[in-house]
Amino acid sequence: MGTVDVANKDVTASLAEEKPKVVFVLGGPGSGKGTQCANIVEHFHYTHLSAGDLLRAEIKSGSENGTMIQNMIKEGKIVPSEVTIKLLQKAMLESGNDKFLIDGFPRNEENRAAFEAVTKIEPEFVLFFNCPEEEMERRLLSRNQGREDDNIETIRKRFKVFLESSLPVIEYYRAKGKVQEIDAAKPVGEVFEAVKVVFTPKAEKVAA
């Protein structure tokens, strides 16, 4: 067991030395954060890491870790924060980059506290795509061609879960002055203009 701990310590130490710039990206279902993350990657050369994608990739790999994750999900259990954080750390180190968008994580207060405790990294800021529930519903229903009554119920459940679990995280960072809130109800182009302002260094803004 000792070697695994040493390996994890090495990963944490290597990452801490890099002093990476981490931005947490949060927003409810249909807030358009995936599209905006792609724009940020293209314009500002961040590496986009989705906690959900990393977990799915690990399951697909057929590793012992992946099987454990799959079994937990099947049983309706929540994957421990440490498991997700280790996958994020590994992806950060392997990327060779030092600027990261971490999408859909931390999902709750426990995730948040564990990320800072394990990685010793505090995010630069939280990019919060705030979008009213009605607008999210409209977007999700227009791209979902299923039975409307099923969809609307599922969407509302997902939105409720997002509010209950992620809002405390946003409030925690807001109290530290670390939340950049974007009005995500606007058209995609306008939303990205607001995002660009957040990511453009202050000196460049003056020059522009």
XYZ file of N, CA, C and O in Angstrom:
832
model
N 0.839 -1.215 0.000
C 0.000 0.000 0.000
C 0.875 1.266 0.000
O 0.536 2.269 -0.567
N 2.036 1.129 0.693
C 2.915 2.294 0.842
C 3.303 2.927 -0.473
O 3.313 4.139 -0.605
N 3.590 2.076 -1.486
C 4.048 2.630 -2.773
C 2.970 3.473 -3.433
O 3.257 4.484 -4.048
N 1.721 3.048 -3.281
C 0.610 3.825 -3.862
C 0.564 5.208 -3.220
O 0.438 6.230 -3.898
N 0.702 5.229 -1.888
C 0.693 6.512 -1.179
C 1.839 7.404 -1.639
O 1.674 8.597 -1.839
N 3.010 6.791 -1.805
C 4.179 7.554 -2.265
C 3.891 8.127 -3.650
O 4.145 9.293 -3.933
N 3.325 7.274 -4.520
C 3.006 7.730 -5.889
C 2.039 8.898 -5.846
O 2.208 9.895 -6.541
N 1.025 8.803 -4.983
C 0.049 9.898 -4.883
C 0.696 11.170 -4.350
O 0.400 12.266 -4.793
N 1.608 10.989 -3.367
C 2.313 12.144 -2.809
C 3.142 12.818 -3.895
O 3.225 14.029 -3.984
N 3.801 11.984 -4.732
C 4.629 12.525 -5.818
C 3.793 13.359 -6.770
O 4.189 14.430 -7.182
N 2.625 12.832 -7.119
C 1.732 13.548 -8.034
C 1.347 14.897 -7.421
O 1.427 15.937 -8.071
N 0.970 14.864 -6.151
C 0.567 16.097 -5.469
C 1.724 17.088 -5.409
O 1.560 18.277 -5.700
N 2.915 16.580 -5.058
C 4.088 17.464 -4.953
C 4.445 18.048 -6.317
O 4.707 19.246 -6.441
N 4.444 17.194 -7.354
C 4.777 17.673 -8.707
C 3.799 18.757 -9.148
O 4.194 19.767 -9.714
N 2.520 18.518 -8.866
C 1.510 19.502 -9.270
C 1.657 20.792 -8.495
O 1.571 21.881 -9.067
N 1.902 20.674 -7.186
C 2.026 21.874 -6.347
C 3.203 22.730 -6.822
O 3.130 23.959 -6.837
N 4.279 22.058 -7.253
C 5.450 22.793 -7.759
C 5.118 23.573 -9.029
O 5.642 24.647 -9.275
N 4.264 22.973 -9.853
C 3.888 23.615 -11.124
C 3.083 24.894 -10.875
O 2.975 25.740 -11.750
N 2.483 24.988 -9.683
C 1.570 26.096 -9.349
C 0.573 26.334 -10.494
O 0.527 27.409 -11.090
N -0.216 25.327 -10.809
C -1.140 25.485 -11.929
C -2.259 26.480 -11.632
O -2.613 26.695 -10.473
N -2.764 27.063 -12.700
C -3.887 27.991 -12.589
C -5.149 27.159 -12.832
O -5.309 26.572 -13.901
N -5.989 27.083 -11.815
C -7.191 26.250 -11.912
C -8.435 27.131 -11.842
O -8.546 27.988 -10.963
N -9.341 26.905 -12.784
C -10.632 27.603 -12.771
C -11.722 26.536 -12.708
O -11.768 25.634 -13.546
N -12.562 26.608 -11.680
C -13.710 25.703 -11.602
C -14.836 26.288 -12.466
O -15.136 27.486 -12.351
N -15.441 25.440 -13.293
C -16.535 25.908 -14.149
C -17.825 25.239 -13.681
O -17.954 24.018 -13.721
N -18.762 26.064 -13.206
C -20.025 25.517 -12.691
C -21.209 26.180 -13.392
O -21.154 27.353 -13.755
N -22.250 25.400 -13.561
C -23.472 25.903 -14.194
C -24.431 24.743 -14.296
O -24.001 23.590 -14.399
N -25.710 25.021 -14.239
C -26.700 23.945 -14.280
C -26.767 23.286 -15.654
O -26.107 23.709 -16.592
N -27.592 22.236 -15.766
C -27.751 21.565 -17.060
C -28.311 22.556 -18.075
O -29.218 23.324 -17.757
N -27.743 22.590 -19.279
C -28.259 23.496 -20.307
C -27.778 24.923 -20.180
O -28.252 25.818 -20.876
N -26.788 25.172 -19.277
C -26.298 26.556 -19.117
C -25.300 26.927 -20.211
O -24.860 28.067 -20.290
N -24.908 25.927 -21.020
C -24.014 26.205 -22.147
C -22.548 26.221 -21.775
O -21.700 26.688 -22.522
N -22.210 25.653 -20.590
C -20.810 25.748 -20.163
C -19.868 24.917 -21.042
O -18.716 25.293 -21.221
N -20.369 23.815 -21.615
C -19.524 22.994 -22.489
C -19.044 23.776 -23.704
O -17.857 23.764 -24.050
N -19.979 24.492 -24.321
C -19.656 25.323 -25.498
C -18.651 26.402 -25.120
O -17.683 26.654 -25.839
N -18.870 27.042 -23.990
C -17.985 28.133 -23.560
C -16.602 27.606 -23.188
O -15.594 28.263 -23.459
N -16.546 26.417 -22.590
C -15.237 25.817 -22.270
C -14.437 25.595 -23.547
O -13.240 25.872 -23.592
N -15.107 25.114 -24.593
C -14.422 24.887 -25.875
C -13.864 26.207 -26.409
O -12.735 26.265 -26.931
N -14.634 27.295 -26.272
C -14.167 28.620 -26.713
C -12.956 29.095 -25.909
O -12.014 29.658 -26.459
N -12.995 28.862 -24.596
C -11.887 29.293 -23.726
C -10.612 28.519 -24.088
O -9.521 29.080 -24.156
N -10.764 27.212 -24.344
C -9.617 26.379 -24.731
C -8.983 26.938 -26.006
O -7.773 27.108 -26.104
N -9.845 27.248 -26.972
C -9.362 27.733 -28.270
C -8.679 29.105 -28.156
O -7.618 29.331 -28.717
N -9.283 30.013 -27.409
C -8.761 31.385 -27.346
C -7.685 31.611 -26.288
O -6.822 32.458 -26.454
N -7.787 30.889 -25.175
C -6.884 31.184 -24.060
C -5.973 30.009 -23.683
O -5.259 30.069 -22.695
N -6.058 28.924 -24.464
C -5.136 27.775 -24.339
C -5.160 27.090 -22.977
O -4.127 26.660 -22.469
N -6.330 27.019 -22.405
C -6.498 26.221 -21.189
C -6.711 24.755 -21.591
O -7.085 24.477 -22.729
N -6.501 23.843 -20.651
C -6.867 22.437 -20.857
C -8.199 22.226 -20.139
O -8.333 22.590 -18.972
N -9.157 21.648 -20.862
C -10.501 21.447 -20.324
C -10.592 20.037 -19.737
O -10.391 19.058 -20.449
N -10.866 19.934 -18.456
C -11.010 18.627 -17.812
C -12.424 18.489 -17.256
O -12.847 19.286 -16.434
N -13.133 17.485 -17.747
C -14.474 17.231 -17.236
C -14.401 16.024 -16.304
O -13.969 14.943 -16.705
N -14.807 16.238 -15.052
C -14.757 15.154 -14.054
C -15.557 13.944 -14.550
O -15.104 12.801 -14.460
N -16.731 14.194 -15.120
C -17.584 13.102 -15.626
C -16.906 12.322 -16.742
O -16.923 11.085 -16.751
N -16.264 13.035 -17.685
C -15.570 12.369 -18.791
C -14.423 11.502 -18.278
O -14.188 10.406 -18.780
N -13.687 12.031 -17.284
C -12.554 11.275 -16.731
C -13.027 9.988 -16.055
O -12.409 8.934 -16.195
N -14.139 10.081 -15.335
C -14.692 8.882 -14.678
C -15.148 7.864 -15.725
O -14.864 6.669 -15.610
N -15.814 8.371 -16.787
C -16.286 7.460 -17.846
C -15.112 6.784 -18.557
O -15.146 5.597 -18.862
N -14.053 7.565 -18.811
C -12.872 7.013 -19.487
C -12.204 5.942 -18.625
O -11.740 4.917 -19.127
N -12.176 6.184 -17.323
C -11.554 5.216 -16.400
C -12.361 3.915 -16.394
O -11.791 2.828 -16.403
N -13.689 4.026 -16.413
C -14.555 2.831 -16.452
C -14.284 2.051 -17.743
O -14.106 0.841 -17.738
N -14.210 2.790 -18.846
C -13.993 2.185 -20.167
C -12.646 1.464 -20.247
O -12.498 0.471 -20.950
N -11.655 1.979 -19.512
C -10.303 1.400 -19.576
C -10.263 -0.018 -19.010
O -9.327 -0.774 -19.268
N -11.280 -0.365 -18.200
C -11.332 -1.717 -17.639
C -10.359 -1.921 -16.480
O -10.147 -3.048 -16.031
N -9.769 -0.834 -15.975
C -8.821 -0.950 -14.856
C -9.577 -1.338 -13.583
O -10.802 -1.253 -13.510
N -8.792 -1.749 -12.585
C -9.373 -2.128 -11.292
C -10.145 -0.938 -10.717
O -11.255 -1.066 -10.198
N -9.546 0.243 -10.836
C -10.163 1.486 -10.381
C -11.478 1.725 -11.130
O -12.498 2.091 -10.548
N -11.439 1.498 -12.441
C -12.618 1.697 -13.301
C -13.762 0.780 -12.915
O -14.929 1.184 -12.869
N -13.426 -0.477 -12.604
C -14.452 -1.450 -12.200
C -15.088 -1.017 -10.880
O -16.300 -1.098 -10.700
N -14.243 -0.534 -9.961
C -14.749 -0.074 -8.663
C -15.721 1.101 -8.869
O -16.803 1.141 -8.281
N -15.330 2.047 -9.740
C -16.178 3.218 -10.013
C -17.512 2.764 -10.606
O -18.584 3.202 -10.192
N -17.420 1.844 -11.581
C -18.637 1.356 -12.255
C -19.587 0.698 -11.251
O -20.796 0.939 -11.270
N -19.037 -0.117 -10.355
C -19.872 -0.802 -9.356
C -20.548 0.193 -8.422
O -21.723 0.033 -8.071
N -19.807 1.237 -8.051
C -20.386 2.247 -7.152
C -21.548 2.963 -7.832
O -22.597 3.186 -7.233
N -21.346 3.314 -9.107
C -22.396 4.025 -9.845
C -23.628 3.125 -9.989
O -24.761 3.557 -9.797
N -23.375 1.823 -10.300
C -24.474 0.857 -10.452
C -25.292 0.759 -9.166
O -26.508 0.629 -9.198
N -24.594 0.804 -8.043
C -25.283 0.676 -6.755
C -25.884 2.002 -6.282
O -26.412 2.102 -5.182
N -25.748 3.027 -7.116
C -26.313 4.335 -6.782
C -25.510 5.079 -5.735
O -25.989 6.008 -5.101
N -24.260 4.638 -5.524
C -23.404 5.328 -4.540
C -22.676 6.486 -5.215
O -22.471 6.476 -6.427
N -22.265 7.437 -4.402
C -21.507 8.569 -4.934
C -20.030 8.176 -4.936
O -19.518 7.644 -3.944
N -19.366 8.409 -6.061
C -17.939 8.101 -6.161
C -17.187 9.014 -5.178
O -17.404 10.232 -5.179
N -16.308 8.448 -4.323
C -15.601 9.294 -3.344
C -14.813 10.412 -4.028
O -14.243 10.215 -5.104
N -14.787 11.561 -3.371
C -14.065 12.728 -3.917
C -12.642 12.378 -4.295
O -12.143 12.787 -5.337
N -11.967 11.608 -3.415
C -10.548 11.294 -3.638
C -10.323 10.608 -4.977
O -9.327 10.838 -5.638
N -11.271 9.741 -5.370
C -11.123 9.004 -6.636
C -11.142 9.986 -7.811
O -10.277 9.955 -8.694
N -12.121 10.881 -7.795
C -12.229 11.877 -8.866
C -11.021 12.806 -8.860
O -10.461 13.134 -9.918
N -10.598 13.214 -7.677
C -9.468 14.150 -7.567
C -8.192 13.515 -8.113
O -7.422 14.160 -8.820
N -7.967 12.218 -7.810
C -6.770 11.537 -8.321
C -6.783 11.526 -9.848
O -5.749 11.714 -10.495
N -7.957 11.279 -10.424
C -8.059 11.276 -11.895
C -7.767 12.671 -12.452
O -7.091 12.818 -13.474
N -8.265 13.691 -11.768
C -8.005 15.075 -12.201
C -6.516 15.399 -12.094
O -5.930 15.961 -13.017
N -5.893 15.003 -10.984
C -4.467 15.273 -10.796
C -3.642 14.618 -11.902
O -2.737 15.220 -12.469
N -3.971 13.352 -12.188
C -3.237 12.593 -13.201
C -3.378 13.275 -14.566
O -2.401 13.484 -15.284
N -4.610 13.672 -14.887
C -4.856 14.330 -16.181
C -4.129 15.670 -16.268
O -3.611 16.047 -17.328
N -4.067 16.389 -15.156
C -3.379 17.684 -15.138
C -1.883 17.502 -15.403
O -1.296 18.201 -16.225
N -1.288 16.522 -14.722
C 0.150 16.276 -14.908
C 0.456 15.814 -16.328
O 1.414 16.261 -16.947
N -0.395 14.913 -16.838
C -0.135 14.350 -18.168
C -0.350 15.356 -19.289
O 0.180 15.198 -20.384
N -1.115 16.402 -19.018
C -1.445 17.368 -20.081
C -0.240 18.221 -20.478
O -0.172 18.727 -21.601
N 0.689 18.407 -19.535
C 1.844 19.265 -19.821
C 1.494 20.749 -19.792
O 2.332 21.604 -20.049
N 0.239 21.068 -19.474
C -0.194 22.471 -19.428
C -0.189 22.942 -17.964
O -0.071 22.144 -17.044
N -0.322 24.258 -17.767
C -0.407 24.744 -16.381
C -1.647 25.598 -16.158
O -1.760 26.319 -15.178
N -2.615 25.506 -17.106
C -3.875 26.271 -16.969
C -5.037 25.308 -17.240
O -5.088 24.686 -18.303
N -5.937 25.204 -16.285
C -6.989 24.195 -16.388
C -8.384 24.739 -16.097
O -8.568 25.522 -15.173
N -9.324 24.268 -16.901
C -10.750 24.493 -16.619
C -11.249 23.170 -16.073
O -11.180 22.148 -16.764
N -11.704 23.156 -14.843
C -12.255 21.923 -14.283
C -13.777 22.070 -14.279
O -14.334 22.912 -13.596
N -14.386 21.243 -15.106
C -15.794 21.398 -15.453
C -16.660 20.405 -14.666
O -16.383 19.212 -14.656
N -17.697 20.939 -14.019
C -18.635 20.065 -13.307
C -18.077 19.512 -12.000
O -18.534 18.487 -11.504
N -17.093 20.188 -11.459
C -16.482 19.776 -10.189
C -15.912 21.033 -9.563
O -15.378 21.867 -10.287
N -16.005 21.245 -8.275
C -16.639 20.399 -7.262
C -18.164 20.483 -7.327
O -18.718 21.566 -7.483
N -18.785 19.312 -7.214
C -20.248 19.252 -7.279
C -20.886 19.627 -5.948
O -22.080 19.907 -5.892
N -20.113 19.554 -4.878
C -20.666 19.861 -3.556
C -19.541 20.315 -2.628
O -18.366 20.296 -3.002
N -19.927 20.706 -1.416
C -18.966 21.220 -0.441
C -17.884 20.203 -0.103
O -16.715 20.529 0.064
N -18.285 18.939 -0.008
C -17.329 17.888 0.353
C -16.256 17.766 -0.741
O -15.065 17.670 -0.442
N -16.676 17.770 -2.014
C -15.734 17.765 -3.151
C -14.745 18.917 -3.034
O -13.550 18.769 -3.249
N -15.295 20.083 -2.744
C -14.481 21.306 -2.714
C -13.395 21.211 -1.641
O -12.219 21.448 -1.893
N -13.819 20.851 -0.428
C -12.874 20.769 0.686
C -11.813 19.709 0.398
O -10.622 19.913 0.655
N -12.240 18.579 -0.163
C -11.301 17.491 -0.454
C -10.302 17.910 -1.534
O -9.114 17.612 -1.434
N -10.762 18.630 -2.556
C -9.851 19.058 -3.633
C -8.733 19.929 -3.064
O -7.560 19.704 -3.342
N -9.100 20.888 -2.251
C -8.075 21.788 -1.693
C -7.161 21.043 -0.724
O -5.945 21.258 -0.714
N -7.747 20.134 0.069
C -6.931 19.390 1.049
C -5.964 18.440 0.352
O -4.799 18.329 0.738
N -6.437 17.748 -0.688
C -5.600 16.745 -1.365
C -4.568 17.401 -2.283
O -3.394 17.052 -2.270
N -4.997 18.366 -3.087
C -4.082 18.920 -4.106
C -3.259 20.093 -3.593
O -2.249 20.452 -4.181
N -3.706 20.699 -2.499
C -3.081 21.936 -1.970
C -3.188 23.078 -2.996
O -2.399 24.001 -3.004
N -4.189 22.976 -3.876
C -4.394 24.017 -4.894
C -5.710 24.723 -4.600
O -6.739 24.071 -4.376
N -5.664 26.044 -4.592
C -6.904 26.809 -4.484
C -7.189 27.383 -5.862
O -6.279 27.868 -6.534
N -8.444 27.330 -6.311
C -8.715 27.849 -7.652
C -8.486 29.357 -7.744
O -8.639 30.066 -6.753
N -8.106 29.796 -8.939
C -7.977 31.242 -9.194
C -9.341 31.894 -8.993
O -9.471 32.917 -8.360
N -10.339 31.267 -9.611
C -11.716 31.739 -9.443
C -12.678 30.661 -9.914
O -12.273 29.637 -10.464
N -13.965 30.893 -9.670
C -15.029 30.006 -10.138
C -15.780 30.753 -11.232
O -16.208 31.891 -11.024
N -15.896 30.126 -12.378
C -16.661 30.706 -13.482
C -18.063 30.104 -13.393
O -18.248 28.903 -13.595
N -19.023 30.933 -13.020
C -20.383 30.439 -12.779
C -21.309 30.923 -13.882
O -21.561 32.118 -14.025
N -21.798 29.962 -14.677
C -22.756 30.298 -15.746
C -24.157 30.255 -15.159
O -24.711 29.180 -14.937
N -24.674 31.432 -14.869
C -25.978 31.519 -14.221
C -27.063 31.646 -15.279
O -27.046 32.558 -16.099
N -27.989 30.696 -15.262
C -29.039 30.676 -16.282
C -30.358 30.315 -15.603
O -30.413 29.353 -14.834
N -31.427 31.091 -15.850
C -32.704 30.785 -15.203
C -33.223 29.406 -15.601
O -32.965 28.932 -16.714
N -33.956 28.791 -14.686
C -34.453 27.427 -14.928
C -35.296 27.340 -16.206
O -35.149 26.407 -16.990
N -36.134 28.353 -16.458
C -37.019 28.299 -17.649
C -36.190 28.240 -18.931
O -36.522 27.519 -19.861
N -35.108 29.032 -18.968
C -34.257 29.067 -20.158
C -33.528 27.733 -20.350
O -33.439 27.210 -21.448
N -33.043 27.165 -19.249
C -32.381 25.856 -19.334
C -33.357 24.806 -19.849
O -33.010 23.984 -20.685
N -34.574 24.839 -19.312
C -35.591 23.864 -19.749
C -35.847 24.009 -21.249
O -35.900 23.022 -21.982
N -35.980 25.268 -21.697
C -36.274 25.514 -23.115
C -35.153 24.940 -23.994
O -35.401 24.255 -24.972
N -33.921 25.192 -23.592
C -32.767 24.708 -24.371
C -32.702 23.190 -24.392
O -32.494 22.588 -25.436
N -32.870 22.596 -23.220
C -32.731 21.141 -23.143
C -33.865 20.431 -23.875
O -33.645 19.419 -24.524
N -35.062 20.984 -23.779
C -36.193 20.356 -24.465
C -36.064 20.501 -25.981
O -36.434 19.611 -26.727
N -35.507 21.615 -26.425
C -35.399 21.812 -27.873
C -34.325 20.904 -28.470
O -34.378 20.530 -29.618
N -33.352 20.467 -27.630
C -32.342 19.558 -28.198
C -32.650 18.093 -27.871
O -31.999 17.188 -28.337
N -33.655 17.874 -27.038
C -34.062 16.501 -26.694
C -35.327 16.139 -27.453
O -36.352 16.757 -27.256
N -35.253 15.117 -28.279
C -36.447 14.765 -29.057
C -37.177 13.577 -28.431
O -37.605 12.670 -29.117
N -37.263 13.569 -27.131
C -37.914 12.426 -26.471
C -39.329 12.781 -26.057
O -39.940 13.696 -26.590
N -39.861 12.020 -25.098
C -41.198 12.343 -24.579
C -41.070 13.511 -23.634
O -40.327 13.472 -22.658
N -41.836 14.548 -23.939
C -41.650 15.804 -23.213
C -41.884 15.683 -21.714
O -41.136 16.234 -20.934
N -42.923 14.923 -21.333
C -43.227 14.856 -19.898
C -42.084 14.204 -19.121
O -41.745 14.633 -18.032
N -41.464 13.146 -19.714
C -40.311 12.511 -19.052
C -39.196 13.537 -18.901
O -38.625 13.706 -17.843
N -38.895 14.180 -20.012
C -37.748 15.082 -20.031
C -37.861 16.218 -19.021
O -36.925 16.507 -18.316
N -39.030 16.849 -19.001
C -39.178 18.032 -18.145
C -38.974 17.650 -16.677
O -38.342 18.364 -15.915
N -39.465 16.449 -16.317
C -39.315 16.017 -14.926
C -37.843 15.769 -14.590
O -37.342 16.176 -13.547
N -37.167 15.082 -15.510
C -35.742 14.774 -15.310
C -34.932 16.057 -15.236
O -34.045 16.195 -14.383
N -35.240 16.982 -16.131
C -34.505 18.256 -16.175
C -34.676 18.999 -14.854
O -33.714 19.502 -14.280
N -35.915 19.037 -14.366
C -36.177 19.766 -13.111
C -35.454 19.118 -11.939
O -34.956 19.796 -11.054
N -35.383 17.773 -11.967
C -34.652 17.063 -10.912
C -33.188 17.432 -10.958
O -32.561 17.711 -9.936
N -32.615 17.419 -12.176
C -31.186 17.733 -12.330
C -30.894 19.160 -11.863
O -29.895 19.434 -11.219
N -31.814 20.058 -12.180
C -31.625 21.463 -11.804
C -31.681 21.617 -10.274
O -30.879 22.320 -9.679
N -32.616 20.883 -9.664
C -32.788 20.941 -8.204
C -31.521 20.420 -7.515
O -31.030 21.010 -6.556
N -30.980 19.319 -8.040
C -29.753 18.740 -7.478
C -28.611 19.738 -7.603
O -27.834 19.957 -6.672
N -28.537 20.386 -8.776
C -27.476 21.378 -8.990
C -27.587 22.502 -7.956
O -26.609 22.870 -7.317
N -28.793 23.011 -7.769
C -28.987 24.113 -6.815
C -28.606 23.701 -5.397
O -27.889 24.410 -4.710
N -29.093 22.523 -5.003
C -28.869 22.094 -3.615
C -27.397 21.797 -3.330
O -26.899 22.083 -2.250
N -26.703 21.191 -4.312
C -25.334 20.767 -4.019
C -24.276 21.797 -4.414
O -23.310 22.022 -3.697
N -24.465 22.449 -5.580
C -23.400 23.339 -6.072
C -23.480 24.767 -5.547
O -22.455 25.434 -5.446
N -24.685 25.239 -5.220
C -24.778 26.633 -4.759
C -23.968 26.910 -3.485
O -23.336 27.953 -3.389
N -23.922 25.974 -2.527
C -23.068 26.241 -1.353
C -21.589 26.430 -1.740
O -20.880 27.229 -1.124
N -21.132 25.720 -2.772
C -19.745 25.862 -3.248
C -19.553 27.273 -3.809
O -18.569 27.966 -3.508
N -20.529 27.698 -4.618
C -20.443 29.032 -5.229
C -20.452 30.105 -4.138
O -19.664 31.051 -4.176
N -21.308 29.929 -3.134
C -21.383 30.922 -2.045
C -20.081 30.960 -1.236
O -19.646 32.017 -0.802
N -19.463 29.793 -1.045
C -18.191 29.735 -0.309
C -17.140 30.593 -1.025
O -16.447 31.395 -0.403
N -17.035 30.415 -2.341
C -16.025 31.182 -3.089
C -16.447 32.638 -3.289
O -15.598 33.520 -3.390
N -17.745 32.874 -3.312
C -18.214 34.267 -3.442
C -17.765 35.076 -2.225
O -17.338 36.226 -2.341
N -17.834 34.442 -1.061
C -17.411 35.125 0.175
C -15.919 35.464 0.132
O -15.464 36.381 0.797
N -15.163 34.738 -0.689
C -13.719 35.006 -0.828
C -13.445 35.920 -2.028
O -12.289 36.129 -2.390
N -14.513 36.402 -2.661
C -14.343 37.283 -3.823
C -13.812 36.548 -5.042
O -13.137 37.117 -5.898
N -14.135 35.234 -5.131
C -13.551 34.430 -6.207
C -14.568 33.926 -7.216
O -14.300 32.947 -7.917
N -15.740 34.548 -7.289
C -16.735 34.079 -8.259
C -16.891 35.094 -9.382
O -17.088 36.281 -9.135
N -16.730 34.604 -10.616
C -17.006 35.423 -11.796
C -18.315 34.894 -12.370
O -18.357 33.779 -12.905
N -19.372 35.673 -12.199
C -20.692 35.201 -12.627
C -21.008 35.724 -14.020
O -20.838 36.904 -14.309
N -21.445 34.821 -14.874
C -21.763 35.167 -16.260
C -23.256 34.953 -16.493
O -23.803 33.913 -16.093
N -23.908 35.908 -17.117
C -25.326 35.755 -17.463
C -25.408 34.828 -18.674
O -25.140 35.228 -19.801
N -25.748 33.566 -18.408
C -25.715 32.548 -19.462
C -27.018 32.467 -20.257
O -27.158 31.629 -21.142
N -27.973 33.351 -19.956
C -29.248 33.305 -20.683
C -29.133 34.006 -22.038
O -29.984 33.859 -22.899
N -28.059 34.770 -22.215
C -27.874 35.516 -23.475
C -27.430 34.581 -24.594
O -27.008 33.455 -24.338
N -27.453 35.071 -25.855
C -26.960 34.238 -26.963
C -25.478 33.887 -26.769
O -24.733 34.633 -26.125
N -25.067 32.747 -27.354
C -23.718 32.201 -27.176
C -22.616 33.245 -27.398
O -21.692 33.365 -26.598
N -22.729 34.016 -28.468
C -21.697 35.011 -28.793
C -21.548 36.058 -27.710
O -20.428 36.419 -27.322
N -22.669 36.531 -27.206
C -22.637 37.557 -26.153
C -22.076 36.988 -24.853
O -21.346 37.658 -24.119
N -22.417 35.730 -24.588
C -21.897 35.087 -23.375
C -20.378 35.009 -23.472
O -19.663 35.319 -22.512
N -19.856 34.649 -24.653
C -18.406 34.524 -24.777
C -17.709 35.879 -24.672
O -16.596 35.965 -24.150
N -18.370 36.933 -25.118
C -17.777 38.282 -24.959
C -17.572 38.568 -23.465
O -16.548 39.119 -23.054
N -18.554 38.194 -22.656
C -18.443 38.402 -21.196
C -17.341 37.515 -20.614
O -16.596 37.931 -19.726
N -17.224 36.288 -21.140
C -16.185 35.357 -20.672
C -14.798 35.909 -21.009
O -13.875 35.863 -20.202
N -14.678 36.460 -22.220
C -13.381 36.995 -22.672
C -12.871 38.074 -21.722
O -11.684 38.145 -21.417
N -13.782 38.900 -21.240
C -13.400 39.982 -20.320
C -12.762 39.382 -19.049
O -11.766 39.877 -18.546
N -13.337 38.284 -18.573
C -12.838 37.634 -17.355
C -11.431 37.063 -17.567
O -10.582 37.117 -16.686
N -11.185 36.518 -18.761
C -9.917 35.828 -19.006
C -8.822 36.715 -19.607
O -7.687 36.288 -19.725
N -9.169 37.937 -19.994
C -8.158 38.814 -20.589
C -7.385 39.528 -19.490
O -7.990 40.166 -18.626
N -6.039 39.441 -19.508
C -5.254 40.131 -18.467
C -5.563 41.618 -18.457
O -5.806 42.227 -19.502
N -5.543 42.198 -17.274
C -5.926 43.611 -17.118
C -5.100 44.547 -18.000
O -5.622 45.487 -18.579
N -3.813 44.282 -18.137
C -2.934 45.150 -18.951
C -3.424 45.201 -20.398
O -3.436 46.250 -21.027
N -3.871 44.030 -20.898
C -4.350 43.985 -22.287
C -5.636 44.768 -22.452
O -5.876 45.384 -23.458
N -6.464 44.736 -21.408
C -7.732 45.465 -21.480
C -7.463 46.958 -21.617
O -8.109 47.660 -22.380
N -6.463 47.446 -20.874
C -6.120 48.875 -20.933
C -5.608 49.209 -22.327
O -6.017 50.193 -22.941
N -4.717 48.348 -22.852
C -4.140 48.581 -24.182
C -5.220 48.587 -25.245
O -5.189 49.347 -26.205
N -6.220 47.692 -25.073
C -7.291 47.610 -26.054
C -8.180 48.837 -25.929
O -8.660 49.379 -26.850
